[in-house]
């Protein structure tokens, strides 16, 4: 049996799951999305993801045709139909069908809701043990005053350009700076450093997405009585930190051992990173909405 895709309350086989070429999600990237995970039939931080989806939609004045509770139910229903225990869940809301102009008021149909569930795509296991090597790329993160990175919109070209630049240089992931040259985040992950045993991550006002994994890590660190700072970071501070790691729904927590050719600490995943990875895995086993 193939994957079943949810579109507007109905399930379609993967090959039959189609939307209009006039959908403004396709024509203009006009829409919002979330990437969510489930672990052993527990959807991690589902409410937080749906809240963030609704916030993104509110800012772009996109009316989601379901209530928050209705959206949670639709995600759970899709997981049940697909009988997936551990899944990556992509929720997409597009502006819907319009004409060829960009005016969303011309989209007479209602917004479309698409839910795709699939197996999880992770970095290769050995990178979690050895750590990632990353670089800084030239493309700066979108200016928050222009297109705020808090809006998880279908227009991800800013991050895709950075991903292309990382790939051109032979790297999997890249640091993106904000327009002032401070460290913002990576193409699909937030960044943390450890210095003097304390945790630092850029504040969300500096053009970073307020990652749900990021917040979970800050929560774990608080319980472990580790001092936490949401503070602007320069590359110099990243190069001279004891540990660096990235957080995101897909990657979870992954250690970074080299940045722009500079070894981080002793070039091995650090103690605090390893502890946080262990605690994060514990959290995903106990927290979430059951299905
Ligand atoms: N920053 C950006 C720019 C992101 O897109 C994160 C941080 C981490 O946020 P969460 O809430 O996931 O801890 C993201 C994550 C994917 C994928 O499939 C993930 C994201 C976007 C596109 C693809 O890996 N968002």
Coordinates of N, CA and C in Angstrom, one line a residue, residues 20-219:
X20 N -4.0 22.4 -8.3 CA -4.0 23.2 -9.6 C -2.7 24.0 -9.8
X21 N -2.4 24.1 -11.1 CA -1.2 24.9 -11.5 C -1.5 26.4 -11.2
X22 N -2.7 26.8 -11.0 CA -3.1 28.2 -10.6 C -3.0 28.4 -9.1
X23 N -2.7 27.4 -8.4 CA -2.5 27.6 -6.9 C -1.4 28.6 -6.6
X24 N -1.7 29.6 -5.9 CA -0.7 30.7 -5.6 C 0.5 30.2 -4.7
X25 N 0.3 29.0 -4.1 CA 1.4 28.4 -3.4 C 2.5 28.0 -4.4
X26 N 2.1 27.5 -5.6 CA 3.0 27.2 -6.6 C 3.5 28.5 -7.4
X27 N 2.5 29.3 -7.7 CA 2.9 30.5 -8.6 C 3.7 31.5 -7.8
X28 N 3.5 31.7 -6.5 CA 4.2 32.7 -5.8 C 4.8 32.3 -4.4
X29 N 4.7 31.0 -4.1 CA 5.2 30.6 -2.8 C 4.3 31.2 -1.7
X30 N 3.0 31.5 -2.1 CA 2.1 32.1 -1.2 C 1.4 31.1 -0.3
X31 N 1.9 30.8 0.8 CA 1.4 29.8 1.7 C 2.4 29.6 2.9
X32 N 2.0 28.7 3.8 CA 2.8 28.5 5.0 C 3.0 27.0 5.2
X33 N 4.0 26.6 6.0 CA 4.1 25.2 6.2 C 4.7 24.9 7.6
X34 N 4.7 23.6 8.0 CA 5.4 23.1 9.2 C 6.0 21.8 8.9
X35 N 7.1 21.5 9.5 CA 7.7 20.2 9.5 C 7.6 19.6 11.0
X36 N 7.0 18.5 11.1 CA 6.7 17.9 12.5 C 7.2 16.5 12.5
X37 N 7.5 16.0 13.7 CA 7.9 14.6 13.8 C 7.1 13.8 14.8
X38 N 6.9 12.5 14.6 CA 6.3 11.6 15.6 C 7.3 10.6 15.9
X39 N 7.3 10.2 17.2 CA 8.2 9.2 17.7 C 7.3 8.1 18.4
X40 N 7.4 6.9 17.9 CA 6.6 5.8 18.5 C 5.2 6.2 18.8
X41 N 4.5 6.7 17.9 CA 3.1 7.1 18.0 C 2.9 8.3 18.9
X42 N 3.9 9.1 19.1 CA 3.7 10.3 19.9 C 4.1 11.5 19.0
X43 N 3.2 12.4 18.7 CA 3.6 13.6 17.9 C 4.2 14.6 18.8
X44 N 5.5 14.9 18.5 CA 6.3 15.8 19.4 C 5.9 17.3 19.1
X45 N 5.5 17.9 20.2 CA 5.2 19.4 20.2 C 4.1 19.7 19.1
X46 N 3.2 18.9 18.9 CA 2.2 19.1 17.8 C 1.5 20.5 18.0
X47 N 1.0 20.7 19.2 CA 0.3 22.0 19.5 C 1.2 23.2 19.1
X48 N 2.4 23.1 19.5 CA 3.4 24.2 19.3 C 3.5 24.5 17.8
X49 N 3.6 23.3 17.0 CA 3.8 23.5 15.6 C 2.5 24.1 14.9
X50 N 1.4 23.6 15.4 CA 0.1 24.1 14.8 C -0.1 25.6 15.2
X51 N 0.3 25.9 16.4 CA 0.2 27.4 16.8 C 1.1 28.2 15.9
X52 N 2.4 27.7 15.6 CA 3.3 28.5 14.8 C 2.7 28.6 13.4
X53 N 2.1 27.5 12.9 CA 1.5 27.5 11.5 C 0.4 28.6 11.5
X54 N -0.4 28.7 12.5 CA -1.5 29.7 12.5 C -0.9 31.1 12.6
X55 N 0.2 31.2 13.4 CA 0.8 32.6 13.5 C 1.4 33.0 12.1
X56 N 2.0 32.1 11.4 CA 2.6 32.4 10.1 C 1.4 32.8 9.2
X57 N 0.3 32.0 9.2 CA -0.9 32.3 8.4 C -1.5 33.6 8.7
X58 N -1.6 33.9 10.0 CA -2.2 35.2 10.4 C -1.4 36.4 9.8
X59 N -0.1 36.3 9.9 CA 0.7 37.4 9.4 C 0.5 37.6 7.9
X60 N 0.4 36.5 7.1 CA 0.2 36.7 5.7 C -1.3 36.8 5.3
X61 N -2.1 37.0 6.4 CA -3.6 37.1 6.2 C -4.2 36.0 5.3
X62 N -3.8 34.8 5.7 CA -4.3 33.6 5.1 C -5.2 32.9 6.1
X63 N -6.4 32.7 5.7 CA -7.4 32.1 6.6 C -7.3 30.5 6.5
X64 N -6.8 29.9 7.5 CA -6.7 28.4 7.5 C -8.1 27.9 7.6
X65 N -8.6 27.0 6.7 CA -10.0 26.6 6.7 C -10.3 25.5 7.7
X66 N -9.5 25.4 8.7 CA -9.7 24.5 9.9 C -9.4 25.2 11.1
X67 N -10.0 24.7 12.2 CA -9.6 25.3 13.5 C -8.3 24.6 13.9
X68 N -7.7 25.2 15.0 CA -6.4 24.5 15.4 C -6.6 23.1 15.8
X69 N -7.8 22.9 16.5 CA -8.1 21.5 16.9 C -8.4 20.6 15.7
X70 N -9.0 21.2 14.7 CA -9.3 20.5 13.5 C -8.0 20.1 12.7
X71 N -7.1 21.0 12.8 CA -5.8 20.7 12.1 C -5.0 19.6 12.9
X72 N -5.1 19.6 14.2 CA -4.4 18.6 15.0 C -5.1 17.2 14.6
X73 N -6.4 17.2 14.5 CA -7.1 16.0 14.2 C -6.7 15.5 12.8
X74 N -6.6 16.4 11.9 CA -6.2 16.0 10.5 C -4.8 15.4 10.4
X75 N -3.9 15.9 11.2 CA -2.5 15.4 11.3 C -2.6 13.9 11.9
X76 N -3.4 13.8 12.9 CA -3.5 12.5 13.6 C -4.1 11.5 12.6
X77 N -5.2 11.9 12.0 CA -5.9 11.0 11.0 C -5.0 10.6 9.9
X78 N -4.1 11.5 9.4 CA -3.2 11.1 8.3 C -2.2 10.1 8.8
X79 N -1.7 10.3 10.0 CA -0.7 9.3 10.6 C -1.4 7.9 10.8
X80 N -2.7 7.9 11.2 CA -3.4 6.7 11.4 C -3.6 5.9 10.1
X81 N -4.1 6.7 9.1 CA -4.3 6.1 7.8 C -3.0 5.5 7.2
X82 N -1.9 6.1 7.4 CA -0.7 5.6 6.9 C 0.1 4.6 7.8
X83 N -0.5 4.4 9.0 CA 0.0 3.4 9.9 C 1.5 3.6 10.2
X84 N 1.9 4.9 10.3 CA 3.3 5.2 10.6 C 3.5 5.4 12.1
X85 N 4.5 4.7 12.6 CA 4.9 4.8 14.0 C 5.8 6.0 14.3
X86 N 6.8 6.1 13.4 CA 7.8 7.2 13.4 C 7.7 7.9 12.1
X87 N 7.4 9.2 12.1 CA 7.1 9.8 10.9 C 7.6 11.3 10.9
X88 N 7.9 11.7 9.6 CA 8.1 13.1 9.4 C 6.7 13.6 8.8
X89 N 6.2 14.7 9.3 CA 4.9 15.2 8.9 C 5.1 16.6 8.3
X90 N 4.6 16.8 7.1 CA 4.7 18.1 6.4 C 3.3 18.6 6.3
X91 N 3.0 19.7 7.0 CA 1.7 20.4 6.8 C 1.9 21.6 6.0
X92 N 1.1 21.7 4.9 CA 1.2 22.9 4.0 C -0.2 23.5 3.8
X93 N -0.2 24.8 4.0 CA -1.5 25.6 3.7 C -1.2 26.6 2.6
X94 N -1.8 26.4 1.4 CA -1.6 27.3 0.3 C -2.7 28.3 0.2
X95 N -2.5 29.4 -0.5 CA -3.5 30.4 -0.7 C -4.7 29.9 -1.5
X96 N -4.4 28.9 -2.3 CA -5.4 28.3 -3.2 C -5.4 28.8 -4.6
X97 N -6.4 28.5 -5.4 CA -6.4 28.8 -6.8 C -6.8 30.3 -7.0
X98 N -6.0 30.9 -7.9 CA -6.3 32.3 -8.3 C -6.1 32.5 -9.7
X99 N -5.9 33.8 -10.1 CA -5.5 34.0 -11.5 C -4.0 34.2 -11.6
X100 N -3.5 34.7 -12.7 CA -2.0 34.8 -12.8 C -1.4 36.0 -12.2
X101 N -2.3 36.9 -11.7 CA -1.8 38.0 -10.9 C -1.5 37.6 -9.5
X102 N -0.7 38.5 -8.8 CA -0.3 38.0 -7.4 C -1.3 38.4 -6.4
X103 N -2.3 39.2 -6.7 CA -3.3 39.6 -5.7 C -4.0 38.4 -5.0
X104 N -3.8 38.2 -3.7 CA -4.5 37.1 -3.1 C -6.0 37.2 -3.0
X105 N -6.5 38.5 -3.1 CA -8.0 38.7 -3.1 C -8.7 38.0 -4.3
X106 N -7.9 37.7 -5.3 CA -8.4 37.1 -6.5 C -8.5 35.6 -6.4
X107 N -8.0 35.1 -5.3 CA -8.1 33.6 -5.0 C -9.4 33.3 -4.4
X108 N -10.3 33.0 -5.3 CA -11.7 32.9 -4.8 C -12.0 31.6 -4.0
X109 N -11.3 30.6 -4.4 CA -11.4 29.3 -3.7 C -10.8 29.5 -2.3
X110 N -11.1 28.5 -1.4 CA -10.5 28.6 -0.1 C -9.0 28.1 -0.1
X111 N -8.3 28.4 1.0 CA -7.0 27.9 1.1 C -7.0 26.4 1.1
X112 N -5.9 25.8 0.6 CA -5.8 24.4 0.5 C -5.0 23.9 1.7
X113 N -5.3 22.7 2.3 CA -4.6 22.1 3.3 C -4.0 20.8 2.8
X114 N -2.7 20.6 2.9 CA -2.1 19.4 2.4 C -1.3 18.8 3.6
X115 N -1.4 17.5 3.8 CA -0.6 16.9 4.9 C 0.0 15.6 4.3
X116 N 1.4 15.6 4.3 CA 2.1 14.5 3.8 C 2.9 13.9 5.0
X117 N 2.8 12.6 5.1 CA 3.5 11.9 6.2 C 4.5 10.9 5.5
X118 N 5.7 10.8 6.0 CA 6.6 9.9 5.4 C 7.6 9.4 6.4
X119 N 8.5 8.6 6.0 CA 9.6 8.1 6.9 C 10.5 9.3 7.1
X120 N 11.3 9.3 8.2 CA 12.1 10.4 8.5 C 13.4 10.4 7.7
X121 N 13.8 11.6 7.2 CA 15.1 11.7 6.6 C 16.1 12.4 7.5
X122 N 17.1 11.7 7.9 CA 18.1 12.3 8.8 C 19.4 12.4 8.1
X123 N 20.3 13.1 8.8 CA 21.7 13.1 8.4 C 22.2 11.7 8.6
X124 N 23.3 11.2 7.9 CA 23.8 9.9 8.1 C 24.2 9.7 9.6
X125 N 23.9 8.5 10.2 CA 24.2 8.2 11.6 C 25.6 8.6 12.0
X126 N 26.6 8.4 11.1 CA 28.0 8.6 11.6 C 28.2 10.1 11.9
X127 N 27.5 11.0 11.3 CA 27.7 12.4 11.5 C 27.2 12.8 12.9
X128 N 26.3 12.1 13.5 CA 25.9 12.4 14.9 C 27.0 12.0 15.8
X129 N 27.8 11.0 15.4 CA 28.9 10.5 16.3 C 30.1 11.4 16.1
X130 N 30.4 11.7 14.8 CA 31.6 12.4 14.5 C 31.5 13.9 14.5
X131 N 30.3 14.4 14.2 CA 30.0 15.8 14.1 C 30.1 16.3 12.7
X132 N 29.4 17.4 12.4 CA 29.3 18.0 11.1 C 30.4 19.0 10.9
X133 N 30.8 19.2 9.6 CA 31.7 20.4 9.3 C 30.8 21.3 8.5
X134 N 30.8 22.6 8.8 CA 29.9 23.5 8.1 C 30.7 24.8 7.7
X135 N 30.1 25.6 6.8 CA 30.7 26.8 6.4 C 29.7 28.0 6.5
X136 N 30.2 29.2 6.5 CA 29.3 30.3 6.3 C 29.2 30.6 4.8
X137 N 28.0 30.9 4.4 CA 27.7 31.2 3.0 C 27.5 32.7 2.8
X138 N 27.7 33.2 1.5 CA 27.5 34.6 1.3 C 26.1 35.2 1.4
X139 N 25.1 34.4 1.0 CA 23.7 34.9 1.1 C 23.2 35.2 2.5
X140 N 22.9 36.4 2.8 CA 22.4 36.7 4.2 C 21.0 36.2 4.4
X141 N 20.6 36.0 5.6 CA 19.2 35.6 5.9 C 18.3 36.8 5.6
X142 N 17.1 36.5 5.2 CA 16.1 37.6 4.9 C 16.1 38.6 6.0
X143 N 16.0 39.8 5.7 CA 15.8 40.9 6.7 C 14.4 40.7 7.4
X144 N 14.4 40.7 8.7 CA 13.1 40.5 9.4 C 12.1 41.6 9.0
X145 N 12.6 42.8 8.7 CA 11.7 43.9 8.4 C 11.1 43.7 7.0
X146 N 11.7 42.8 6.2 CA 11.2 42.6 4.8 C 10.4 41.3 4.8
X147 N 11.0 40.2 5.0 CA 10.3 38.9 5.0 C 10.8 38.2 6.3
X148 N 10.0 38.3 7.3 CA 10.4 37.9 8.7 C 10.6 36.3 8.7
X149 N 11.8 35.9 9.1 CA 12.1 34.4 9.1 C 11.1 33.7 10.1
X150 N 10.4 34.5 10.9 CA 9.4 33.8 11.8 C 8.2 33.2 11.0
X151 N 8.0 33.8 9.8 CA 7.0 33.3 8.9 C 7.5 32.1 8.2
X152 N 7.0 30.9 8.5 CA 7.5 29.7 7.8 C 6.7 29.6 6.5
X153 N 7.1 30.4 5.5 CA 6.3 30.5 4.3 C 6.8 29.5 3.3
X154 N 6.0 29.3 2.2 CA 6.4 28.4 1.2 C 7.5 29.0 0.3
X155 N 7.9 30.2 0.6 CA 9.0 30.9 -0.2 C 10.3 30.7 0.6
X156 N 11.0 29.6 0.3 CA 12.2 29.2 1.0 C 13.5 29.5 0.2
X157 N 13.3 30.3 -0.8 CA 14.5 30.5 -1.7 C 15.7 31.1 -1.0
X158 N 15.5 31.9 0.0 CA 16.6 32.4 0.7 C 17.5 31.3 1.3
X159 N 16.8 30.3 1.9 CA 17.5 29.2 2.5 C 18.0 28.2 1.4
X160 N 17.3 28.1 0.3 CA 17.7 27.3 -0.8 C 19.0 27.8 -1.4
X161 N 19.1 29.1 -1.6 CA 20.3 29.7 -2.1 C 21.5 29.4 -1.2
X162 N 21.3 29.5 0.1 CA 22.4 29.2 1.0 C 22.7 27.7 0.9
X163 N 21.7 26.8 0.7 CA 22.0 25.4 0.6 C 22.8 25.1 -0.6
X164 N 22.4 25.8 -1.7 CA 23.2 25.6 -3.0 C 24.6 26.0 -2.8
X165 N 24.8 27.2 -2.1 CA 26.2 27.6 -1.9 C 27.0 26.7 -1.0
X166 N 26.3 26.1 0.0 CA 27.0 25.1 0.8 C 27.4 23.9 0.0
X167 N 26.4 23.4 -0.8 CA 26.7 22.3 -1.7 C 27.8 22.5 -2.7
X168 N 27.8 23.7 -3.3 CA 28.9 24.0 -4.2 C 30.3 23.9 -3.6
X169 N 30.3 24.1 -2.3 CA 31.6 24.0 -1.6 C 31.8 22.6 -1.0
X170 N 30.8 21.7 -1.2 CA 31.0 20.4 -0.7 C 30.5 20.2 0.8
X171 N 29.6 21.1 1.3 CA 29.1 21.0 2.6 C 27.6 20.7 2.6
X172 N 27.2 20.1 3.7 CA 25.7 19.7 3.8 C 24.9 20.9 4.4
X173 N 25.5 21.6 5.3 CA 24.8 22.7 6.0 C 25.6 23.9 6.1
X174 N 25.0 25.1 6.2 CA 25.7 26.3 6.2 C 25.2 27.3 7.3
X175 N 26.1 28.1 7.8 CA 25.6 29.2 8.6 C 25.2 30.4 7.7
X176 N 24.1 31.0 8.0 CA 23.6 32.2 7.4 C 23.8 33.3 8.4
X177 N 24.3 34.5 7.9 CA 24.5 35.6 8.7 C 23.3 36.5 8.5
X178 N 23.0 37.4 9.5 CA 22.0 38.4 9.2 C 22.6 39.6 8.4
X179 N 21.9 40.6 8.1 CA 22.4 41.6 7.2 C 23.5 42.5 7.9
X180 N 23.6 42.4 9.2 CA 24.7 43.1 9.9 C 25.9 42.2 10.1
X181 N 25.8 41.0 9.7 CA 27.0 40.1 9.8 C 27.0 39.2 11.0
X182 N 25.9 39.3 11.8 CA 25.9 38.4 13.0 C 25.3 37.1 12.6
X183 N 25.7 36.0 13.3 CA 25.2 34.7 13.0 C 23.7 34.6 13.2
X184 N 23.0 34.2 12.2 CA 21.5 34.1 12.3 C 21.1 32.6 12.6
X185 N 21.3 31.8 11.7 CA 20.9 30.4 11.8 C 21.4 29.6 10.6
X186 N 21.1 28.3 10.5 CA 21.5 27.5 9.4 C 20.3 27.4 8.4
X187 N 20.4 26.7 7.3 CA 19.4 26.7 6.3 C 18.1 26.1 6.8
X188 N 18.2 25.1 7.7 CA 17.0 24.4 8.2 C 17.1 24.1 9.7
X189 N 18.1 24.8 10.4 CA 18.3 24.5 11.8 C 18.7 25.7 12.5
X190 N 18.5 25.7 13.8 CA 19.0 26.8 14.7 C 20.4 26.4 15.1
X191 N 21.2 27.4 15.6 CA 22.6 27.1 16.0 C 22.8 27.5 17.5
X192 N 23.5 26.7 18.2 CA 23.9 27.0 19.6 C 25.4 26.9 19.7
X193 N 26.0 27.7 20.7 CA 27.4 27.4 21.1 C 27.4 27.2 22.6
X194 N 28.5 26.5 23.0 CA 28.7 26.4 24.5 C 30.0 27.1 24.7
X195 N 30.0 28.0 25.7 CA 31.3 28.7 26.1 C 31.3 28.9 27.6
X196 N 32.4 28.5 28.2 CA 32.4 28.5 29.7 C 31.3 27.7 30.3
X197 N 30.9 26.6 29.7 CA 29.9 25.7 30.1 C 28.5 26.3 30.0
X198 N 28.3 27.5 29.4 CA 27.0 28.2 29.3 C 26.6 28.1 27.8
X199 N 25.3 28.2 27.6 CA 24.7 28.0 26.3 C 24.3 29.4 25.7
X200 N 24.6 29.6 24.4 CA 24.3 30.8 23.7 C 23.6 30.5 22.4
X201 N 22.6 31.2 22.1 CA 21.9 31.1 20.8 C 21.4 32.4 20.3
X202 N 21.4 32.7 19.0 CA 21.0 34.1 18.6 C 19.5 34.3 19.0
X203 N 19.2 35.6 19.4 CA 17.8 35.9 19.7 C 17.0 35.9 18.4
X204 N 15.7 35.6 18.6 CA 14.8 35.5 17.4 C 14.7 36.8 16.6
X205 N 14.9 37.9 17.3 CA 14.8 39.2 16.6 C 15.9 39.4 15.6
X206 N 16.9 38.6 15.6 CA 18.0 38.8 14.6 C 17.8 38.0 13.3
X207 N 16.6 37.7 13.0 CA 16.4 37.0 11.7 C 16.6 35.5 11.8
X208 N 16.2 35.0 13.0 CA 16.2 33.5 13.1 C 14.8 33.0 13.4
X209 N 14.5 31.8 12.9 CA 13.2 31.2 13.2 C 13.2 30.8 14.7
X210 N 12.1 31.0 15.4 CA 12.0 30.5 16.7 C 11.8 29.0 16.7
X211 N 12.8 28.2 16.6 CA 12.7 26.8 16.4 C 12.0 26.1 17.6
X212 N 11.2 25.1 17.3 CA 10.6 24.4 18.4 C 11.6 23.5 19.1
X213 N 12.5 22.9 18.3 CA 13.6 22.1 18.9 C 14.5 23.0 19.8
X214 N 14.8 24.2 19.3 CA 15.5 25.2 20.0 C 14.9 25.5 21.4
X215 N 13.6 25.7 21.4 CA 12.9 26.0 22.6 C 13.0 24.8 23.6
X216 N 12.8 23.6 23.0 CA 12.9 22.3 23.8 C 14.3 22.2 24.5
X217 N 15.3 22.5 23.7 CA 16.7 22.5 24.2 C 16.9 23.5 25.3
X218 N 16.4 24.7 25.1 CA 16.5 25.7 26.2 C 15.8 25.2 27.5
X219 N 14.6 24.5 27.3 CA 13.9 24.0 28.4 C 14.7 22.9 29.1

